[in-house]
PDB file of C-alpha atoms in Angstrom:
ATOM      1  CA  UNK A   1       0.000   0.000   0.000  1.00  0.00           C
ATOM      2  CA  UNK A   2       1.230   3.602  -0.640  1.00  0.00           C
ATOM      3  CA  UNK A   3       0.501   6.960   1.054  1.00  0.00           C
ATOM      4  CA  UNK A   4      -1.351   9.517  -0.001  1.00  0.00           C
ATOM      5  CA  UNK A   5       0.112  12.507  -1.881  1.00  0.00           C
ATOM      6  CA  UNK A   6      -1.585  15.075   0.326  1.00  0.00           C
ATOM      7  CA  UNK A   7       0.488  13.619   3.266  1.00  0.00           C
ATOM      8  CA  UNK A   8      -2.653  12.416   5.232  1.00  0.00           C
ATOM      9  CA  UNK A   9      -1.984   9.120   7.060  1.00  0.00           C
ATOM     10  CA  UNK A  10      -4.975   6.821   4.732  1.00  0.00           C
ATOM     11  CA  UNK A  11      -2.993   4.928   2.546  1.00  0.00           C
ATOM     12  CA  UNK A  12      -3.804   4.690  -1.274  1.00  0.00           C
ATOM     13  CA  UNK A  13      -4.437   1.245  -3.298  1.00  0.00           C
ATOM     14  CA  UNK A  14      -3.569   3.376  -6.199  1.00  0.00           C
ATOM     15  CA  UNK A  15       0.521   4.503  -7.240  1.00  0.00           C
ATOM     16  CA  UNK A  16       1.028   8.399  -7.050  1.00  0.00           C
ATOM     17  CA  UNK A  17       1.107  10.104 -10.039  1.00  0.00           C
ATOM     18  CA  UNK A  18      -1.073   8.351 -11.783  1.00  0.00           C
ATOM     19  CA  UNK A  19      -1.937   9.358 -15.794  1.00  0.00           C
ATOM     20  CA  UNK A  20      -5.049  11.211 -15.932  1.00  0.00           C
ATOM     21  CA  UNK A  21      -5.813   9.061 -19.124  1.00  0.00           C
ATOM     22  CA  UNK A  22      -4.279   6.144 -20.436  1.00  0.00           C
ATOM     23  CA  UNK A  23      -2.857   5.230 -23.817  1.00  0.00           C
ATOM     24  CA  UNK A  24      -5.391   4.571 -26.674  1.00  0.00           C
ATOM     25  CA  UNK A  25      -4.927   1.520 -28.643  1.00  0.00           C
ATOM     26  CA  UNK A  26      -3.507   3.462 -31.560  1.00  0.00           C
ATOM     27  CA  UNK A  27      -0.847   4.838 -29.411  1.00  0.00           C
ATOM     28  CA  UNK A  28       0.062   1.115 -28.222  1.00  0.00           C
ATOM     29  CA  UNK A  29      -0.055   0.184 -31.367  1.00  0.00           C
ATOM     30  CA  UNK A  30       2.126   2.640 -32.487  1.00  0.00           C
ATOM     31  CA  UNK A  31       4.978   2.151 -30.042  1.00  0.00           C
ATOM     32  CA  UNK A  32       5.027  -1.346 -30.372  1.00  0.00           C
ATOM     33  CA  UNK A  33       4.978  -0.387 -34.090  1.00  0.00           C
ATOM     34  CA  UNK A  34       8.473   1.438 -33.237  1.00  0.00           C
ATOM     35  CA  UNK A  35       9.824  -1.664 -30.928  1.00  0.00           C
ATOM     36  CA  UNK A  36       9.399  -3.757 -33.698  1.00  0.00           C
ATOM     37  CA  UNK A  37      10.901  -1.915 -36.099  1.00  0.00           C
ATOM     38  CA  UNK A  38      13.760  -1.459 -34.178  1.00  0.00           C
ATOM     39  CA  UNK A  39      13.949  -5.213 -33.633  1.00  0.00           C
ATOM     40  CA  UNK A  40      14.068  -5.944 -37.566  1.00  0.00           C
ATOM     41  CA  UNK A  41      16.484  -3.714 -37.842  1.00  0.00           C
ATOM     42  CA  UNK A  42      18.536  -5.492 -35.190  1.00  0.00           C
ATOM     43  CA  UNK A  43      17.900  -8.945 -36.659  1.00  0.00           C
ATOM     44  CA  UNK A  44      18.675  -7.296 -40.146  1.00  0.00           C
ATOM     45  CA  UNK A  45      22.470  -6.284 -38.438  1.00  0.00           C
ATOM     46  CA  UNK A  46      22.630  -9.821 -37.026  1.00  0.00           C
ATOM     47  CA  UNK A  47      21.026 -11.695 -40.273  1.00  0.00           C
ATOM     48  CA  UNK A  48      24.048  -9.879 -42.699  1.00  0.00           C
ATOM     49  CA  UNK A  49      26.766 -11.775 -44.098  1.00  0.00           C
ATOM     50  CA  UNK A  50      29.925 -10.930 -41.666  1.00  0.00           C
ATOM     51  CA  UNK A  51      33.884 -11.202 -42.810  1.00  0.00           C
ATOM     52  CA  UNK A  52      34.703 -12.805 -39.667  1.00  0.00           C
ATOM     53  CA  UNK A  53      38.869 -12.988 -41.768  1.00  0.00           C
ATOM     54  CA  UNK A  54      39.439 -10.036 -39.507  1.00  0.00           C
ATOM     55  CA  UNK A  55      38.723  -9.445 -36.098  1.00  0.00           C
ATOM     56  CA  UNK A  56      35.645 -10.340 -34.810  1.00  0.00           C
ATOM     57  CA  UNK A  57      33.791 -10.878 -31.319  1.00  0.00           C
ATOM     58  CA  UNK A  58      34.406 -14.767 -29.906  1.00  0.00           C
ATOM     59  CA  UNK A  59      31.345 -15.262 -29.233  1.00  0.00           C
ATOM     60  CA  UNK A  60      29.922 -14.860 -32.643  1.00  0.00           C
ATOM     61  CA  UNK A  61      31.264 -18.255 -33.428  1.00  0.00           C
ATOM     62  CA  UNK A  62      29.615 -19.807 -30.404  1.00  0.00           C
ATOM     63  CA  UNK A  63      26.108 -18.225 -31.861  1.00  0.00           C
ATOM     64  CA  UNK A  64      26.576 -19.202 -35.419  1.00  0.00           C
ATOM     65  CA  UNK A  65      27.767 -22.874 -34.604  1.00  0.00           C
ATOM     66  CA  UNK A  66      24.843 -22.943 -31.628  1.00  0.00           C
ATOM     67  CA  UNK A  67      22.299 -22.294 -34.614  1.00  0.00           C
ATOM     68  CA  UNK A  68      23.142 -24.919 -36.807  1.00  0.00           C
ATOM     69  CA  UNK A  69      22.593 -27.231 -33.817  1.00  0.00           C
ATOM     70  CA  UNK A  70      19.137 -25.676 -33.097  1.00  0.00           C
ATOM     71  CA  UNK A  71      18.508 -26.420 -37.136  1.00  0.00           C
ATOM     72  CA  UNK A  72      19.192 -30.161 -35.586  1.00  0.00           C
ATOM     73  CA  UNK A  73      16.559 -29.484 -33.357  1.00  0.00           C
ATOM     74  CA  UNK A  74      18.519 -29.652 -30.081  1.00  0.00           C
ATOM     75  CA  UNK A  75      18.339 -27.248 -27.030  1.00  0.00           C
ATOM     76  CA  UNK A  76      19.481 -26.511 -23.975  1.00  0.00           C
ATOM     77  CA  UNK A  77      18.813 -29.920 -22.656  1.00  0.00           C
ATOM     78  CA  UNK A  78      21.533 -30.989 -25.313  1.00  0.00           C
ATOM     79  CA  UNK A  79      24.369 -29.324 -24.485  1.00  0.00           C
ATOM     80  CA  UNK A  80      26.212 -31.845 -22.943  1.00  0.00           C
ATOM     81  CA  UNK A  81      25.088 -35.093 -24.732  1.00  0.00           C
ATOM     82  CA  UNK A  82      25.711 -32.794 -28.224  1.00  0.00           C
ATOM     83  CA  UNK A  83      29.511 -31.825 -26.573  1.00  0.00           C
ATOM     84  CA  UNK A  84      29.604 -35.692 -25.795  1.00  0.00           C
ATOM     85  CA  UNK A  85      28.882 -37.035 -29.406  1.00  0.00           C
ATOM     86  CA  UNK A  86      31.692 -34.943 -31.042  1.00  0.00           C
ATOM     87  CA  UNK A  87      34.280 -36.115 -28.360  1.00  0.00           C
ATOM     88  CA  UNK A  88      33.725 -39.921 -29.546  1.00  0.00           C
ATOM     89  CA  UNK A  89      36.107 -41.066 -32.290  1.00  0.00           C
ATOM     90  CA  UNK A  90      35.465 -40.775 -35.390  1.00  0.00           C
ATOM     91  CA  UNK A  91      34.390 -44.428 -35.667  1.00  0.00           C
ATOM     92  CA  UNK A  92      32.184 -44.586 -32.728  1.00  0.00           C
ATOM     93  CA  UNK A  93      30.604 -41.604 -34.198  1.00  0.00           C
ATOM     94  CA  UNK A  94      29.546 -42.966 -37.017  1.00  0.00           C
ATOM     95  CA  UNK A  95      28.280 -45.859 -35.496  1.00  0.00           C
ATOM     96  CA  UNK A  96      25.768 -43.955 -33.196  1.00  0.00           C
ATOM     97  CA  UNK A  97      24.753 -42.129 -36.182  1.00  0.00           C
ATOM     98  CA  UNK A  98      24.166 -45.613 -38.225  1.00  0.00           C
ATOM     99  CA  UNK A  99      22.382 -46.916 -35.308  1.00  0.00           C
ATOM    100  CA  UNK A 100      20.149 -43.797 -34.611  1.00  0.00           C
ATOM    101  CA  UNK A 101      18.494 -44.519 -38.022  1.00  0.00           C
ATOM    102  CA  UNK A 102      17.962 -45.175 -41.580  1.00  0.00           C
ATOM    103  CA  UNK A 103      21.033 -43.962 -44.013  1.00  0.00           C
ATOM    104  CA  UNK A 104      19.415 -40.377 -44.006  1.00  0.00           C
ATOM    105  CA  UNK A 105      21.282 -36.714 -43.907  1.00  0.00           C
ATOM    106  CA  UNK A 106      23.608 -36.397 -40.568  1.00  0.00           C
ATOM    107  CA  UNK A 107      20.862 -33.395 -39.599  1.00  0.00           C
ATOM    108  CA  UNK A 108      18.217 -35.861 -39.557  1.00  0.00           C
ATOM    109  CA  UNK A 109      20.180 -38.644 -37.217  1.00  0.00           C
ATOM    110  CA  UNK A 110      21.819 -36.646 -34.634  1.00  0.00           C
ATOM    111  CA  UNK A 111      19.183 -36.001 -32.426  1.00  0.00           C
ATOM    112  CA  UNK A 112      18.251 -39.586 -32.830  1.00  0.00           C
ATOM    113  CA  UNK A 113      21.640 -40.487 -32.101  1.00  0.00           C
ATOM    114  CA  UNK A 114      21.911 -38.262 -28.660  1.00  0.00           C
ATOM    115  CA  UNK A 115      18.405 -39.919 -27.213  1.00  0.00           C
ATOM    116  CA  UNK A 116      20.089 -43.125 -27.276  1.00  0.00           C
ATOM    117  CA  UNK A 117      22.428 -42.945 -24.800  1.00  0.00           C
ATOM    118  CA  UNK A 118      21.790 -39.631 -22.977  1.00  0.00           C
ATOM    119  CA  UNK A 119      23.846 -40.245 -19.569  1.00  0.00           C
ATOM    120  CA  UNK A 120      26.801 -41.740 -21.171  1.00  0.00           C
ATOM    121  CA  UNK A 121      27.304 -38.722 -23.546  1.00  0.00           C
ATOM    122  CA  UNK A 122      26.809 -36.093 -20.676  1.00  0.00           C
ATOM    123  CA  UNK A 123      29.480 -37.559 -18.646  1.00  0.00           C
ATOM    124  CA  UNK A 124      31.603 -37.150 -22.092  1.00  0.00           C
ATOM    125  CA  UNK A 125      30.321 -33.878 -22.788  1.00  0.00           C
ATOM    126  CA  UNK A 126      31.316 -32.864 -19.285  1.00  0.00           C
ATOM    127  CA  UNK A 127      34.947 -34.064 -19.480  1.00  0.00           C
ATOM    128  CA  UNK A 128      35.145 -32.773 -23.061  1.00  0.00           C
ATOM    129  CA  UNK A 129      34.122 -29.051 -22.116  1.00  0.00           C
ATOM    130  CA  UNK A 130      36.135 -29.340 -18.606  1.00  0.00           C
ATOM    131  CA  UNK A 131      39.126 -30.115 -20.588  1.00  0.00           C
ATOM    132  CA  UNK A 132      38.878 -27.110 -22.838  1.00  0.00           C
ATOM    133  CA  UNK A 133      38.004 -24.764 -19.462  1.00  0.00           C
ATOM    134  CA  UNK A 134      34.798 -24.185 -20.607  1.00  0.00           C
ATOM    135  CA  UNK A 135      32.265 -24.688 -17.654  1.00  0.00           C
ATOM    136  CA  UNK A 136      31.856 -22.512 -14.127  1.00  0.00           C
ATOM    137  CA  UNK A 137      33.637 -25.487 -12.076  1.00  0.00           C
ATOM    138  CA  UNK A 138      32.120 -28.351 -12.697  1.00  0.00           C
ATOM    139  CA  UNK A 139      28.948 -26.498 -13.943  1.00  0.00           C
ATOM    140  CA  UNK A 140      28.021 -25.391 -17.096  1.00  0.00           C
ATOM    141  CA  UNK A 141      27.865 -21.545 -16.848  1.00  0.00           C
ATOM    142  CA  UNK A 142      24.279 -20.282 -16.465  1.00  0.00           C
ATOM    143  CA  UNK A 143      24.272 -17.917 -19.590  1.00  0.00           C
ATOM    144  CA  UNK A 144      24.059 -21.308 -21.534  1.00  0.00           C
ATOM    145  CA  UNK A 145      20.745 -22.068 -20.414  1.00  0.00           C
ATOM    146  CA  UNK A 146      19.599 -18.957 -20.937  1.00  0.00           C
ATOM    147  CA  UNK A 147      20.962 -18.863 -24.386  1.00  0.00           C
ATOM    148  CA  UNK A 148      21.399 -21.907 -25.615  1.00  0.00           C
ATOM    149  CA  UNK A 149      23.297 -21.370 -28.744  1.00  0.00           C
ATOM    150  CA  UNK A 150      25.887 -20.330 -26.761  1.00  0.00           C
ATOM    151  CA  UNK A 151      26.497 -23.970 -24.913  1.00  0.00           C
ATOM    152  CA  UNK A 152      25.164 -25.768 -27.829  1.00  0.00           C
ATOM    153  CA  UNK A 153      28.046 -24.088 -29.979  1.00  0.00           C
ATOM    154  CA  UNK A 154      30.850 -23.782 -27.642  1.00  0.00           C
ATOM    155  CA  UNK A 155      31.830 -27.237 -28.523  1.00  0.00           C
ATOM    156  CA  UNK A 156      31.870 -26.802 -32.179  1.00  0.00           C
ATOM    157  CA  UNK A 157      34.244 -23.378 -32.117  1.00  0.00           C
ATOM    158  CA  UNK A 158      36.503 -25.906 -29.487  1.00  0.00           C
ATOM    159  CA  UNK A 159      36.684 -28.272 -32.310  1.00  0.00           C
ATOM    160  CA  UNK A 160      37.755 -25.650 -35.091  1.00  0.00           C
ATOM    161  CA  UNK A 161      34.281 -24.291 -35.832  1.00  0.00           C
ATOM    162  CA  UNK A 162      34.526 -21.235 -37.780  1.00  0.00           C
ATOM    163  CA  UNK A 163      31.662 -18.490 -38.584  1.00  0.00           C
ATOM    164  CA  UNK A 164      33.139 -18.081 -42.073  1.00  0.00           C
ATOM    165  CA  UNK A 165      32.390 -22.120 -42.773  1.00  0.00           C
ATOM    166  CA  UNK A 166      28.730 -21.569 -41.608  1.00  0.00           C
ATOM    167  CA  UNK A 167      27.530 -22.938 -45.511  1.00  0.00           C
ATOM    168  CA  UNK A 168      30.203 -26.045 -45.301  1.00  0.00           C
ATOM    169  CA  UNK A 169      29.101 -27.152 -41.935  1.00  0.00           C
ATOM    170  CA  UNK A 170      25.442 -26.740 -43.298  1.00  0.00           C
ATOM    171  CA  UNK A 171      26.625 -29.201 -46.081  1.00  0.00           C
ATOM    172  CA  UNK A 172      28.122 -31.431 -43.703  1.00  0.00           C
ATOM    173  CA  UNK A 173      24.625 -31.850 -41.831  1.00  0.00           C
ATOM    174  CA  UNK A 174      22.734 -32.492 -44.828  1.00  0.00           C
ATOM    175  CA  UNK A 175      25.569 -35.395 -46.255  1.00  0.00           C
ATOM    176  CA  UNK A 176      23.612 -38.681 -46.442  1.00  0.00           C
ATOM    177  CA  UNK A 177      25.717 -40.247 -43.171  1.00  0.00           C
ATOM    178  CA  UNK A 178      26.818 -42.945 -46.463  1.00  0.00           C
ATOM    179  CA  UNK A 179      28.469 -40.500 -48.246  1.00  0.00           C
ATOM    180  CA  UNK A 180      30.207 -38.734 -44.945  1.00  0.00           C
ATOM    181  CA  UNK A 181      31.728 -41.799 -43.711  1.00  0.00           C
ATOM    182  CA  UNK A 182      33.502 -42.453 -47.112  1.00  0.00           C
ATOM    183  CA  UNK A 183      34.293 -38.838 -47.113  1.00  0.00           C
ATOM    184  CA  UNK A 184      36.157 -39.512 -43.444  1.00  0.00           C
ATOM    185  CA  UNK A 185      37.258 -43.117 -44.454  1.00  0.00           C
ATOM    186  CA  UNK A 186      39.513 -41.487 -47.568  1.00  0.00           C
ATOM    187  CA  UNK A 187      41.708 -39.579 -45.140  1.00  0.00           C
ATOM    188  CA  UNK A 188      41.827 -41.462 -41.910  1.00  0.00           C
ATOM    189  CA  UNK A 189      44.144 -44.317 -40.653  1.00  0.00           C
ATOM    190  CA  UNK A 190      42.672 -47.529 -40.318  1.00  0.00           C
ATOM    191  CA  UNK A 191      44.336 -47.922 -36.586  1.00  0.00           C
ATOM    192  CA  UNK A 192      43.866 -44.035 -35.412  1.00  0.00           C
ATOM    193  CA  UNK A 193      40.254 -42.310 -35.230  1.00  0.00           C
ATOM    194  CA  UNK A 194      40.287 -38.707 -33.857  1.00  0.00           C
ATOM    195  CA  UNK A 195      37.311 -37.204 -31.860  1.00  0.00           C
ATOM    196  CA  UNK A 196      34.466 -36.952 -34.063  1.00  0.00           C
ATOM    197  CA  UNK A 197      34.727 -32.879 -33.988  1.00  0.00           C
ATOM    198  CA  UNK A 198      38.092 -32.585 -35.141  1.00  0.00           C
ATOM    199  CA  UNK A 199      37.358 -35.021 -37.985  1.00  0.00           C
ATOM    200  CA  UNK A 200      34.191 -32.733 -39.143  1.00  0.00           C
ATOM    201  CA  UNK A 201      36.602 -29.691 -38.771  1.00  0.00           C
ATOM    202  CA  UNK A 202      39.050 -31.688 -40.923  1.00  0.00           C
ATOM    203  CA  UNK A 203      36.574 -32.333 -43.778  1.00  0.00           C
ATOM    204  CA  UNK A 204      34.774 -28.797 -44.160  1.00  0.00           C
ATOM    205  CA  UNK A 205      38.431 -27.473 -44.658  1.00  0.00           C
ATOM    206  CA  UNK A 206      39.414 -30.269 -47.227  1.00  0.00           C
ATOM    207  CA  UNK A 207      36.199 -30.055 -49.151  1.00  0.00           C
ATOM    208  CA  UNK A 208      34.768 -26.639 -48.355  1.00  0.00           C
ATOM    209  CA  UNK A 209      33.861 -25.731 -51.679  1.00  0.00           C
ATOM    210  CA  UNK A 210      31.737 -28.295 -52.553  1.00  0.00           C
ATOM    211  CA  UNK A 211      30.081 -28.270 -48.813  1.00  0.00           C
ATOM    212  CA  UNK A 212      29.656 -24.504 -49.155  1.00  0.00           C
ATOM    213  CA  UNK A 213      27.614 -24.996 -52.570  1.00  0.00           C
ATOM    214  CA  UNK A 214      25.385 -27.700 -50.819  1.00  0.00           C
ATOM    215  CA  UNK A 215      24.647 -25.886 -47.409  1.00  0.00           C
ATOM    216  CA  UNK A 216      23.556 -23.130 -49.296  1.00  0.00           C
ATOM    217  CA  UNK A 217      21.111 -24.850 -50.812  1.00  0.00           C
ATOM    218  CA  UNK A 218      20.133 -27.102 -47.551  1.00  0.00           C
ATOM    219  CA  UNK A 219      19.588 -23.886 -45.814  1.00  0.00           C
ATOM    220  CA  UNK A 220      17.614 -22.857 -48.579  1.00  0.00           C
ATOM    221  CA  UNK A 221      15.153 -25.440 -48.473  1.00  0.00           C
ATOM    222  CA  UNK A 222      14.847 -25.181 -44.578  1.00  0.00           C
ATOM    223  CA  UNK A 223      13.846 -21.644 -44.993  1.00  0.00           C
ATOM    224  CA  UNK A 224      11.417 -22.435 -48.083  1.00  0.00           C
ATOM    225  CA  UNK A 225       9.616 -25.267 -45.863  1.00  0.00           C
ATOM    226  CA  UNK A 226       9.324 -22.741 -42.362  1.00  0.00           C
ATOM    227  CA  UNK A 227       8.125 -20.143 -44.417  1.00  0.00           C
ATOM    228  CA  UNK A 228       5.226 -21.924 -46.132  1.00  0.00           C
ATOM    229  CA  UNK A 229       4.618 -23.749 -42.450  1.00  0.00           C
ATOM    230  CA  UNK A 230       4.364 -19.911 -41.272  1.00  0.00           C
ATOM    231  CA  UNK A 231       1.808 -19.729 -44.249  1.00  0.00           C
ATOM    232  CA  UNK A 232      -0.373 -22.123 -43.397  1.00  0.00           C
ATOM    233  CA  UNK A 233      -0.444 -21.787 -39.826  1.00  0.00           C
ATOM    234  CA  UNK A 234      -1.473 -18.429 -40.158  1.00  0.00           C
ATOM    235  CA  UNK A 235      -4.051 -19.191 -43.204  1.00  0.00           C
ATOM    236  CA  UNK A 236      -5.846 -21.666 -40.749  1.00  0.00           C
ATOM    237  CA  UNK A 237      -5.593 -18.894 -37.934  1.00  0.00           C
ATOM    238  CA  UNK A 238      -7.304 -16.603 -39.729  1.00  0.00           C
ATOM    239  CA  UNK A 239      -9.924 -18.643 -41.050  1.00  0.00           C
ATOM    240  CA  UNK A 240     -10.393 -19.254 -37.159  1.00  0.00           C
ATOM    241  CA  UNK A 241     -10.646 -15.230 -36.239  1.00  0.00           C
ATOM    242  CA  UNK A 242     -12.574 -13.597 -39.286  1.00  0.00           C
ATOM    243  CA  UNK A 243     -13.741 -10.747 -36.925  1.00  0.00           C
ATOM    244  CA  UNK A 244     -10.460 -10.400 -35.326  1.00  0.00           C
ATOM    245  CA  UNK A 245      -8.771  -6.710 -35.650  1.00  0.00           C
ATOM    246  CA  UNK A 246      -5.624  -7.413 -37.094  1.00  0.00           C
ATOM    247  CA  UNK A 247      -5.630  -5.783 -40.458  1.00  0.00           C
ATOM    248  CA  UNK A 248      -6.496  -2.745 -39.111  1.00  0.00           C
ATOM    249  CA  UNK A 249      -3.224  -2.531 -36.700  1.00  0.00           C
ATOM    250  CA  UNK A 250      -0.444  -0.216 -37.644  1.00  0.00           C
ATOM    251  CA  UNK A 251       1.733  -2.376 -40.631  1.00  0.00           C
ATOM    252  CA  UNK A 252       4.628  -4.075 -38.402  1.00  0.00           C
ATOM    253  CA  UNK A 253       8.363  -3.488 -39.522  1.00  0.00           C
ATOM    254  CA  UNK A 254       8.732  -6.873 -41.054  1.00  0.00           C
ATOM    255  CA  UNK A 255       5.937  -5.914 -43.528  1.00  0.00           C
ATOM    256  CA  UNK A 256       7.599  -2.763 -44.614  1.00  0.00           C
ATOM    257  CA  UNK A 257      10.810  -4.459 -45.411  1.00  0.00           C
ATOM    258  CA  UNK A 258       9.446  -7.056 -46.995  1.00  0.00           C
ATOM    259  CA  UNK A 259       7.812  -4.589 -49.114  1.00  0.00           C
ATOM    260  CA  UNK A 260      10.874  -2.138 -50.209  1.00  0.00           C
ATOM    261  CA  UNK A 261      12.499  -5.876 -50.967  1.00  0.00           C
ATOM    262  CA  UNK A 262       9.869  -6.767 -53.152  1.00  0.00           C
ATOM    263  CA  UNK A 263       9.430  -3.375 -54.441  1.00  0.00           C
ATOM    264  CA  UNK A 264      12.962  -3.134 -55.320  1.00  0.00           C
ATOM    265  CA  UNK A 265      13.429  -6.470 -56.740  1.00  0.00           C
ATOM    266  CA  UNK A 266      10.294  -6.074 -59.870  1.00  0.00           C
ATOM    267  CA  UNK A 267      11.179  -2.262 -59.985  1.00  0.00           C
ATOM    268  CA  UNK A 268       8.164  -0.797 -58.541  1.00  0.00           C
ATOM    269  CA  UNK A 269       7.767   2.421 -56.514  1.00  0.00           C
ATOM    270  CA  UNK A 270       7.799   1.524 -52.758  1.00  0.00           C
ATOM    271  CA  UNK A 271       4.131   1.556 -51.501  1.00  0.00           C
ATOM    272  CA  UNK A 272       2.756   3.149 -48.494  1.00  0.00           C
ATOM    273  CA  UNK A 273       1.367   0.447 -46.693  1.00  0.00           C
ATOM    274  CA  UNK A 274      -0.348   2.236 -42.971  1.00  0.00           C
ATOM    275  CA  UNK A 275      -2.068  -1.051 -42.092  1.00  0.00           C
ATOM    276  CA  UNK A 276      -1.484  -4.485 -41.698  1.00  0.00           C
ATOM    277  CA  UNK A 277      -4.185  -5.912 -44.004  1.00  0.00           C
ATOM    278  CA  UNK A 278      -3.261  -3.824 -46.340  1.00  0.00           C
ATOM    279  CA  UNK A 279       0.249  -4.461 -46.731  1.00  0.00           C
ATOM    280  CA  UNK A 280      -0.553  -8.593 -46.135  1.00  0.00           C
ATOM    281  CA  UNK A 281      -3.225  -7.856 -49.335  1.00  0.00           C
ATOM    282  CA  UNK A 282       0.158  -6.227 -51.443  1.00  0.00           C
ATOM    283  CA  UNK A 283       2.575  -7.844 -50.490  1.00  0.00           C
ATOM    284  CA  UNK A 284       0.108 -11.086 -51.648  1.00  0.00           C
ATOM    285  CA  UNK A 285      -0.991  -9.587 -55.092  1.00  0.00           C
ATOM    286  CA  UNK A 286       3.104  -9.505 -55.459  1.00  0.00           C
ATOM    287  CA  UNK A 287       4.065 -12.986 -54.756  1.00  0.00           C
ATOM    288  CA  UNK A 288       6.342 -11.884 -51.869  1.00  0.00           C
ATOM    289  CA  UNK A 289       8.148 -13.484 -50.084  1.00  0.00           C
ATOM    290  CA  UNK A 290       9.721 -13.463 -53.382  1.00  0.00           C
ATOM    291  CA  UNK A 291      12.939 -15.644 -52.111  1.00  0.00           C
ATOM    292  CA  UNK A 292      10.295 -18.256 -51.400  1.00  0.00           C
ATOM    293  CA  UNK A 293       7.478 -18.022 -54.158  1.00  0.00           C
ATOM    294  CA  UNK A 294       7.752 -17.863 -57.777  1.00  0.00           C
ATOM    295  CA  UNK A 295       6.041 -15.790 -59.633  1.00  0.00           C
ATOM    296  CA  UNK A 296       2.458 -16.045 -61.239  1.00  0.00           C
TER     297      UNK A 296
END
């Protein structure tokens, strides 16, 4: 409870200072209009392509190499079993991966692979990160769970991960686990397997070209099949809400980028789109997201 501002001794339910009036929805809208456009902008810094030959911060490794783990679908719960597969040898890590499933792409399997021996791979995990002074003691430091990518790429950078191989590391995961194993069995010694990391490491810098080509085009797809998911999720939303007051909401940032984008790419004046239906009804008539749609 707080006192009153005229210094009597009742005490108020209600904070001093109080607005007189609060914000209408318009003015919500409009701020979070601003927050969001300030966040694409953000994500637009994050989402450019970065020359990471020079100097660059650590810990953008960590977060690259953490996302193509999250493509895997792991999280936080993974760090250590994910740390604990790429400290096996070379052979047992192929092995885990054959047994995890059907000869499909190393992205596919490696989840599969963790699940089936969870408390054998923390206890690796644990000794591998230890070893390379990456946990709080004997803990893993509490950023990671926060932050996943983080923990989930720490182990990847330890190994040699490098931001500038994010496409060849992309082609590694999508590399039937048949064709990876020959890749690994052309340049290792019968009698001598190294840790499953450093052998991944080895073979994105021997064949980087060719992994960089097929990444790009794994990532591709990934994005093509999340954005049409996004689609159809919210097509079946909205059949669900016809009376809901979405289109009439303040266009969000994301909309008017996508629109300069598509605007700029078929060499059309940018539009001035003020609400959110509108802009989803142009940015429709114009087959946008253009990196995912072809045109009519």
């Amino acid at each position: 409870m707080l006192k009153r501002d005229d210094d009597s001794n009742k005490e108020s339910p209600m904070p001093p200072n109080l607005p007189s009036s609060l914000p209408s929805l318009d003015d919500i809208d409009a701020a979070l209009a601003a927050i969001d456009n300030e966040l694409a902008h953000i994500a637009a810094l994050l989402d450019a392509p970065t020359d990471t030959s020079g100097a660059c911060h650590p810990h953008h490794h960590w977060w690259t190499a953490g996302g193509l783990a999250i493509a895997c679908g792991l999280g936080s719960a993974d760090i250590l079993t994910a740390a604990g597969l790429l400290a096996q040898s070379w052979q047992t890590f192929c092995e885990r991966l054959a047994e995890a499933g059907e000869d499909q792409c190393v992205l596919q399997l490696f989840p599969a692979a963790i699940a089936r021996d969870r408390a054998a791979l923390e206890i690796a995990g644990a000794a591998m990160l230890h070893d390379h002074g990456l946990l709080t003691g004997t803990e893993l430091p509490l950023r990671w769970r926060a932050a996943p990518k983080f923990g989930l790429g720490a182990p990847f950078v330890a190994f040699g991960f490098d931001a500038a191989d994010r496409d060849a590391w992309d082609g590694i995961w999508a590399l039937p686990l048949s064709d990876l194993a020959a890749l690994g069995a052309a340049i290792t010694d019968s009698d001598i397997f190294p840790a499953a990391g450093t052998m991944l490491a080895t073979l994105v810098a021997r064949h980087r070209v060719d992994l960089r080509a097929r990444g790009a085009h794994a990532r591709h797809l990934r994005a093509v099949a999340a954005y049409r998911d996004d689609c159809s999720r919210f097509a079946t939303w909205q059949a669900g809400h016809p009376d809901h007051p979405w289109p009439n909401r303040l266009a969000n940032a994301r909309q008017g980028h996508l629109a300069r984008t598509t605007a700029a790419a078929l060499d059309l004046p940018v539009p001035t789109l003020v609400r959110r239906g509108e802009a989803a009804r142009w940015l429709d008539a114009h087959d946008a997201n253009l990196r995912f749609t072809e045109r009519k």
